[in-house]
Amino acid sequence: MVARKHELEESDRELRARLEGCVSAEDAEALRNQLSKQESEIMELQIKATEKAEIADLATEQARAMEQLQAVHSDELEAMRRFLVQVQSESDDLAEAGILQAKLLDRDRQIHQLTSKVAGMDRELVRMDDYVVRLEDTLEKKSQQLFEQSEASSDKAKRLERQVEEL
């Protein structure tokens, strides 16, 4: 009977030692909640990254349109210059040449304004691209954290299952 008592006490000590490293139900629930929260954060970041990419695409399209408009204006300006040269060679009418010169100067001013707008849009596009890269980096970090926590939770769950099976 004393041997049986020692045997039971030894068994009790072994069971207590095994259960010391286990995760409690509260800890497991907290880990699940944290995992769920991080998954939702990742989804939000993915949505934001998509939105920023769409904005960057729109800005790129606008920059291309501005470049095309600038090319059209440059062609018009060149045509006006040729016309001015032709008018000056055919006629000594200074008034008409003055009007054309004013139009030419106005076109130069418009081209300069459009060039400035395109440069501003290019800077904005670069800023947006940098923002998208930062969002993607954040998304990658969050995904890595989620993966690591998922692996840790999975390992803890497996250990608990083994301990429960051993009991």
PDB file of N, CA and C in Angstrom, residues 94-152:
ATOM      1  N   LEU A  94       3.600  94.095 -91.328  1.00  0.00           N
ATOM      2  CA  LEU A  94       4.104  93.959 -89.957  1.00  0.00           C
ATOM      3  C   LEU A  94       2.983  93.697 -88.945  1.00  0.00           C
ATOM      4  N   ALA A  95       1.814  94.200 -89.217  1.00  0.00           N
ATOM      5  CA  ALA A  95       0.714  94.004 -88.263  1.00  0.00           C
ATOM      6  C   ALA A  95       0.355  92.526 -88.153  1.00  0.00           C
ATOM      7  N   GLU A  96       0.257  91.878 -89.313  1.00  0.00           N
ATOM      8  CA  GLU A  96      -0.085  90.455 -89.301  1.00  0.00           C
ATOM      9  C   GLU A  96       1.033  89.632 -88.656  1.00  0.00           C
ATOM     10  N   ALA A  97       2.259  90.011 -88.937  1.00  0.00           N
ATOM     11  CA  ALA A  97       3.390  89.314 -88.319  1.00  0.00           C
ATOM     12  C   ALA A  97       3.381  89.505 -86.810  1.00  0.00           C
ATOM     13  N   GLY A  98       3.007  90.691 -86.361  1.00  0.00           N
ATOM     14  CA  GLY A  98       2.937  90.960 -84.921  1.00  0.00           C
ATOM     15  C   GLY A  98       1.889  90.094 -84.241  1.00  0.00           C
ATOM     16  N   ILE A  99       0.737  89.936 -84.901  1.00  0.00           N
ATOM     17  CA  ILE A  99      -0.324  89.084 -84.345  1.00  0.00           C
ATOM     18  C   ILE A  99       0.154  87.639 -84.241  1.00  0.00           C
ATOM     19  N   LEU A 100       0.787  87.174 -85.314  1.00  0.00           N
ATOM     20  CA  LEU A 100       1.295  85.796 -85.291  1.00  0.00           C
ATOM     21  C   LEU A 100       2.392  85.632 -84.241  1.00  0.00           C
ATOM     22  N   GLN A 101       3.217  86.645 -84.102  1.00  0.00           N
ATOM     23  CA  GLN A 101       4.279  86.582 -83.092  1.00  0.00           C
ATOM     24  C   GLN A 101       3.660  86.506 -81.689  1.00  0.00           C
ATOM     25  N   ALA A 102       2.603  87.269 -81.469  1.00  0.00           N
ATOM     26  CA  ALA A 102       1.924  87.231 -80.170  1.00  0.00           C
ATOM     27  C   ALA A 102       1.341  85.842 -79.914  1.00  0.00           C
ATOM     28  N   LYS A 103       0.736  85.251 -80.962  1.00  0.00           N
ATOM     29  CA  LYS A 103       0.203  83.890 -80.817  1.00  0.00           C
ATOM     30  C   LYS A 103       1.324  82.902 -80.514  1.00  0.00           C
ATOM     31  N   LEU A 104       2.444  83.094 -81.187  1.00  0.00           N
ATOM     32  CA  LEU A 104       3.592  82.215 -80.974  1.00  0.00           C
ATOM     33  C   LEU A 104       4.087  82.322 -79.530  1.00  0.00           C
ATOM     34  N   LEU A 105       4.182  83.523 -79.039  1.00  0.00           N
ATOM     35  CA  LEU A 105       4.616  83.724 -77.653  1.00  0.00           C
ATOM     36  C   LEU A 105       3.596  83.136 -76.671  1.00  0.00           C
ATOM     37  N   ASP A 106       2.311  83.282 -77.003  1.00  0.00           N
ATOM     38  CA  ASP A 106       1.273  82.700 -76.160  1.00  0.00           C
ATOM     39  C   ASP A 106       1.387  81.181 -76.129  1.00  0.00           C
ATOM     40  N   ARG A 107       1.662  80.584 -77.276  1.00  0.00           N
ATOM     41  CA  ARG A 107       1.838  79.118 -77.332  1.00  0.00           C
ATOM     42  C   ARG A 107       3.062  78.702 -76.514  1.00  0.00           C
ATOM     43  N   ASP A 108       4.136  79.477 -76.606  1.00  0.00           N
ATOM     44  CA  ASP A 108       5.331  79.171 -75.800  1.00  0.00           C
ATOM     45  C   ASP A 108       4.984  79.194 -74.311  1.00  0.00           C
ATOM     46  N   ARG A 109       4.208  80.196 -73.907  1.00  0.00           N
ATOM     47  CA  ARG A 109       3.797  80.299 -72.508  1.00  0.00           C
ATOM     48  C   ARG A 109       2.944  79.090 -72.116  1.00  0.00           C
ATOM     49  N   GLN A 110       2.009  78.698 -72.979  1.00  0.00           N
ATOM     50  CA  GLN A 110       1.156  77.540 -72.699  1.00  0.00           C
ATOM     51  C   GLN A 110       1.987  76.262 -72.589  1.00  0.00           C
ATOM     52  N   ILE A 111       2.950  76.111 -73.482  1.00  0.00           N
ATOM     53  CA  ILE A 111       3.814  74.922 -73.439  1.00  0.00           C
ATOM     54  C   ILE A 111       4.602  74.899 -72.138  1.00  0.00           C
ATOM     55  N   HIS A 112       5.102  76.037 -71.723  1.00  0.00           N
ATOM     56  CA  HIS A 112       5.849  76.106 -70.467  1.00  0.00           C
ATOM     57  C   HIS A 112       4.946  75.718 -69.288  1.00  0.00           C
ATOM     58  N   GLN A 113       3.711  76.208 -69.281  1.00  0.00           N
ATOM     59  CA  GLN A 113       2.777  75.856 -68.210  1.00  0.00           C
ATOM     60  C   GLN A 113       2.491  74.355 -68.212  1.00  0.00           C
ATOM     61  N   LEU A 114       2.260  73.797 -69.384  1.00  0.00           N
ATOM     62  CA  LEU A 114       1.974  72.360 -69.473  1.00  0.00           C
ATOM     63  C   LEU A 114       3.187  71.535 -69.045  1.00  0.00           C
ATOM     64  N   THR A 115       4.368  71.992 -69.420  1.00  0.00           N
ATOM     65  CA  THR A 115       5.591  71.289 -69.012  1.00  0.00           C
ATOM     66  C   THR A 115       5.713  71.294 -67.490  1.00  0.00           C
ATOM     67  N   SER A 116       5.402  72.425 -66.877  1.00  0.00           N
ATOM     68  CA  SER A 116       5.450  72.511 -65.413  1.00  0.00           C
ATOM     69  C   SER A 116       4.436  71.561 -64.779  1.00  0.00           C
ATOM     70  N   LYS A 117       3.236  71.486 -65.364  1.00  0.00           N
ATOM     71  CA  LYS A 117       2.217  70.572 -64.829  1.00  0.00           C
ATOM     72  C   LYS A 117       2.670  69.119 -64.948  1.00  0.00           C
ATOM     73  N   VAL A 118       3.261  68.761 -66.082  1.00  0.00           N
ATOM     74  CA  VAL A 118       3.738  67.387 -66.277  1.00  0.00           C
ATOM     75  C   VAL A 118       4.829  67.068 -65.262  1.00  0.00           C
ATOM     76  N   ALA A 119       5.733  68.019 -65.035  1.00  0.00           N
ATOM     77  CA  ALA A 119       6.805  67.796 -64.054  1.00  0.00           C
ATOM     78  C   ALA A 119       6.211  67.600 -62.659  1.00  0.00           C
ATOM     79  N   GLY A 120       5.203  68.397 -62.323  1.00  0.00           N
ATOM     80  CA  GLY A 120       4.543  68.238 -61.021  1.00  0.00           C
ATOM     81  C   GLY A 120       3.870  66.888 -60.895  1.00  0.00           C
ATOM     82  N   MET A 121       3.230  66.450 -61.963  1.00  0.00           N
ATOM     83  CA  MET A 121       2.568  65.136 -61.938  1.00  0.00           C
ATOM     84  C   MET A 121       3.600  64.017 -61.829  1.00  0.00           C
ATOM     85  N   ASP A 122       4.740  64.175 -62.472  1.00  0.00           N
ATOM     86  CA  ASP A 122       5.805  63.172 -62.362  1.00  0.00           C
ATOM     87  C   ASP A 122       6.296  63.078 -60.926  1.00  0.00           C
ATOM     88  N   ARG A 123       6.466  64.221 -60.272  1.00  0.00           N
ATOM     89  CA  ARG A 123       6.906  64.204 -58.867  1.00  0.00           C
ATOM     90  C   ARG A 123       5.860  63.516 -57.991  1.00  0.00           C
ATOM     91  N   GLU A 124       4.600  63.815 -58.236  1.00  0.00           N
ATOM     92  CA  GLU A 124       3.520  63.189 -57.471  1.00  0.00           C
ATOM     93  C   GLU A 124       3.489  61.682 -57.715  1.00  0.00           C
ATOM     94  N   LEU A 125       3.711  61.286 -58.956  1.00  0.00           N
ATOM     95  CA  LEU A 125       3.733  59.864 -59.303  1.00  0.00           C
ATOM     96  C   LEU A 125       4.871  59.151 -58.572  1.00  0.00           C
ATOM     97  N   VAL A 126       6.036  59.774 -58.515  1.00  0.00           N
ATOM     98  CA  VAL A 126       7.172  59.186 -57.793  1.00  0.00           C
ATOM     99  C   VAL A 126       6.835  59.066 -56.309  1.00  0.00           C
ATOM    100  N   ARG A 127       6.194  60.099 -55.752  1.00  0.00           N
ATOM    101  CA  ARG A 127       5.822  60.066 -54.338  1.00  0.00           C
ATOM    102  C   ARG A 127       4.819  58.941 -54.085  1.00  0.00           C
ATOM    103  N   MET A 128       3.871  58.786 -54.985  1.00  0.00           N
ATOM    104  CA  MET A 128       2.864  57.728 -54.823  1.00  0.00           C
ATOM    105  C   MET A 128       3.504  56.348 -54.976  1.00  0.00           C
ATOM    106  N   ASP A 129       4.431  56.213 -55.910  1.00  0.00           N
ATOM    107  CA  ASP A 129       5.132  54.933 -56.073  1.00  0.00           C
ATOM    108  C   ASP A 129       5.888  54.584 -54.796  1.00  0.00           C
ATOM    109  N   ASP A 130       6.559  55.581 -54.189  1.00  0.00           N
ATOM    110  CA  ASP A 130       7.273  55.348 -52.933  1.00  0.00           C
ATOM    111  C   ASP A 130       6.296  54.918 -51.839  1.00  0.00           C
ATOM    112  N   TYR A 131       5.130  55.542 -51.804  1.00  0.00           N
ATOM    113  CA  TYR A 131       4.122  55.195 -50.802  1.00  0.00           C
ATOM    114  C   TYR A 131       3.646  53.760 -50.999  1.00  0.00           C
ATOM    115  N   VAL A 132       3.423  53.372 -52.249  1.00  0.00           N
ATOM    116  CA  VAL A 132       2.981  52.003 -52.550  1.00  0.00           C
ATOM    117  C   VAL A 132       4.055  51.004 -52.112  1.00  0.00           C
ATOM    118  N   VAL A 133       5.323  51.342 -52.356  1.00  0.00           N
ATOM    119  CA  VAL A 133       6.423  50.451 -51.953  1.00  0.00           C
ATOM    120  C   VAL A 133       6.430  50.308 -50.432  1.00  0.00           C
ATOM    121  N   ARG A 134       6.227  51.428 -49.731  1.00  0.00           N
ATOM    122  CA  ARG A 134       6.199  51.350 -48.264  1.00  0.00           C
ATOM    123  C   ARG A 134       5.022  50.498 -47.795  1.00  0.00           C
ATOM    124  N   LEU A 135       3.872  50.650 -48.434  1.00  0.00           N
ATOM    125  CA  LEU A 135       2.711  49.828 -48.072  1.00  0.00           C
ATOM    126  C   LEU A 135       2.982  48.349 -48.326  1.00  0.00           C
ATOM    127  N   GLU A 136       3.625  48.052 -49.444  1.00  0.00           N
ATOM    128  CA  GLU A 136       3.938  46.656 -49.751  1.00  0.00           C
ATOM    129  C   GLU A 136       4.918  46.086 -48.731  1.00  0.00           C
ATOM    130  N   ASP A 137       5.908  46.908 -48.301  1.00  0.00           N
ATOM    131  CA  ASP A 137       6.851  46.452 -47.279  1.00  0.00           C
ATOM    132  C   ASP A 137       6.121  46.167 -45.968  1.00  0.00           C
ATOM    133  N   THR A 138       5.214  47.058 -45.588  1.00  0.00           N
ATOM    134  CA  THR A 138       4.443  46.866 -44.366  1.00  0.00           C
ATOM    135  C   THR A 138       3.603  45.600 -44.465  1.00  0.00           C
ATOM    136  N   LEU A 139       2.989  45.400 -45.621  1.00  0.00           N
ATOM    137  CA  LEU A 139       2.181  44.203 -45.849  1.00  0.00           C
ATOM    138  C   LEU A 139       3.040  42.949 -45.722  1.00  0.00           C
ATOM    139  N   GLU A 140       4.234  42.977 -46.283  1.00  0.00           N
ATOM    140  CA  GLU A 140       5.133  41.825 -46.215  1.00  0.00           C
ATOM    141  C   GLU A 140       5.522  41.540 -44.760  1.00  0.00           C
ATOM    142  N   LYS A 141       5.816  42.612 -43.986  1.00  0.00           N
ATOM    143  CA  LYS A 141       6.184  42.424 -42.583  1.00  0.00           C
ATOM    144  C   LYS A 141       5.021  41.828 -41.793  1.00  0.00           C
ATOM    145  N   LYS A 142       3.825  42.351 -42.033  1.00  0.00           N
ATOM    146  CA  LYS A 142       2.653  41.836 -41.322  1.00  0.00           C
ATOM    147  C   LYS A 142       2.392  40.378 -41.704  1.00  0.00           C
ATOM    148  N   SER A 143       2.575  40.063 -42.973  1.00  0.00           N
ATOM    149  CA  SER A 143       2.376  38.682 -43.415  1.00  0.00           C
ATOM    150  C   SER A 143       3.383  37.760 -42.736  1.00  0.00           C
ATOM    151  N   GLN A 144       4.630  38.220 -42.629  1.00  0.00           N
ATOM    152  CA  GLN A 144       5.664  37.418 -41.977  1.00  0.00           C
ATOM    153  C   GLN A 144       5.318  37.217 -40.504  1.00  0.00           C
ATOM    154  N   GLN A 145       4.872  38.293 -39.828  1.00  0.00           N
ATOM    155  CA  GLN A 145       4.489  38.172 -38.425  1.00  0.00           C
ATOM    156  C   GLN A 145       3.333  37.191 -38.267  1.00  0.00           C
ATOM    157  N   LEU A 146       2.367  37.291 -39.145  1.00  0.00           N
ATOM    158  CA  LEU A 146       1.216  36.392 -39.100  1.00  0.00           C
ATOM    159  C   LEU A 146       1.667  34.950 -39.294  1.00  0.00           C
ATOM    160  N   PHE A 147       2.560  34.733 -40.259  1.00  0.00           N
ATOM    161  CA  PHE A 147       3.055  33.388 -40.517  1.00  0.00           C
ATOM    162  C   PHE A 147       3.782  32.849 -39.290  1.00  0.00           C
ATOM    163  N   GLU A 148       4.641  33.689 -38.684  1.00  0.00           N
ATOM    164  CA  GLU A 148       5.395  33.241 -37.518  1.00  0.00           C
ATOM    165  C   GLU A 148       4.462  32.920 -36.342  1.00  0.00           C
ATOM    166  N   GLN A 149       3.490  33.780 -36.120  1.00  0.00           N
ATOM    167  CA  GLN A 149       2.563  33.529 -35.026  1.00  0.00           C
ATOM    168  C   GLN A 149       1.695  32.316 -35.317  1.00  0.00           C
ATOM    169  N   SER A 150       1.340  32.143 -36.569  1.00  0.00           N
ATOM    170  CA  SER A 150       0.545  30.982 -36.961  1.00  0.00           C
ATOM    171  C   SER A 150       1.344  29.701 -36.715  1.00  0.00           C
ATOM    172  N   GLU A 151       2.626  29.737 -37.102  1.00  0.00           N
ATOM    173  CA  GLU A 151       3.484  28.573 -36.877  1.00  0.00           C
ATOM    174  C   GLU A 151       3.623  28.288 -35.378  1.00  0.00           C
ATOM    175  N   ALA A 152       3.827  29.356 -34.589  1.00  0.00           N
ATOM    176  CA  ALA A 152       3.987  29.182 -33.151  1.00  0.00           C
ATOM    177  C   ALA A 152       2.704  28.617 -32.536  1.00  0.00           C
TER     178      ALA A 152
END
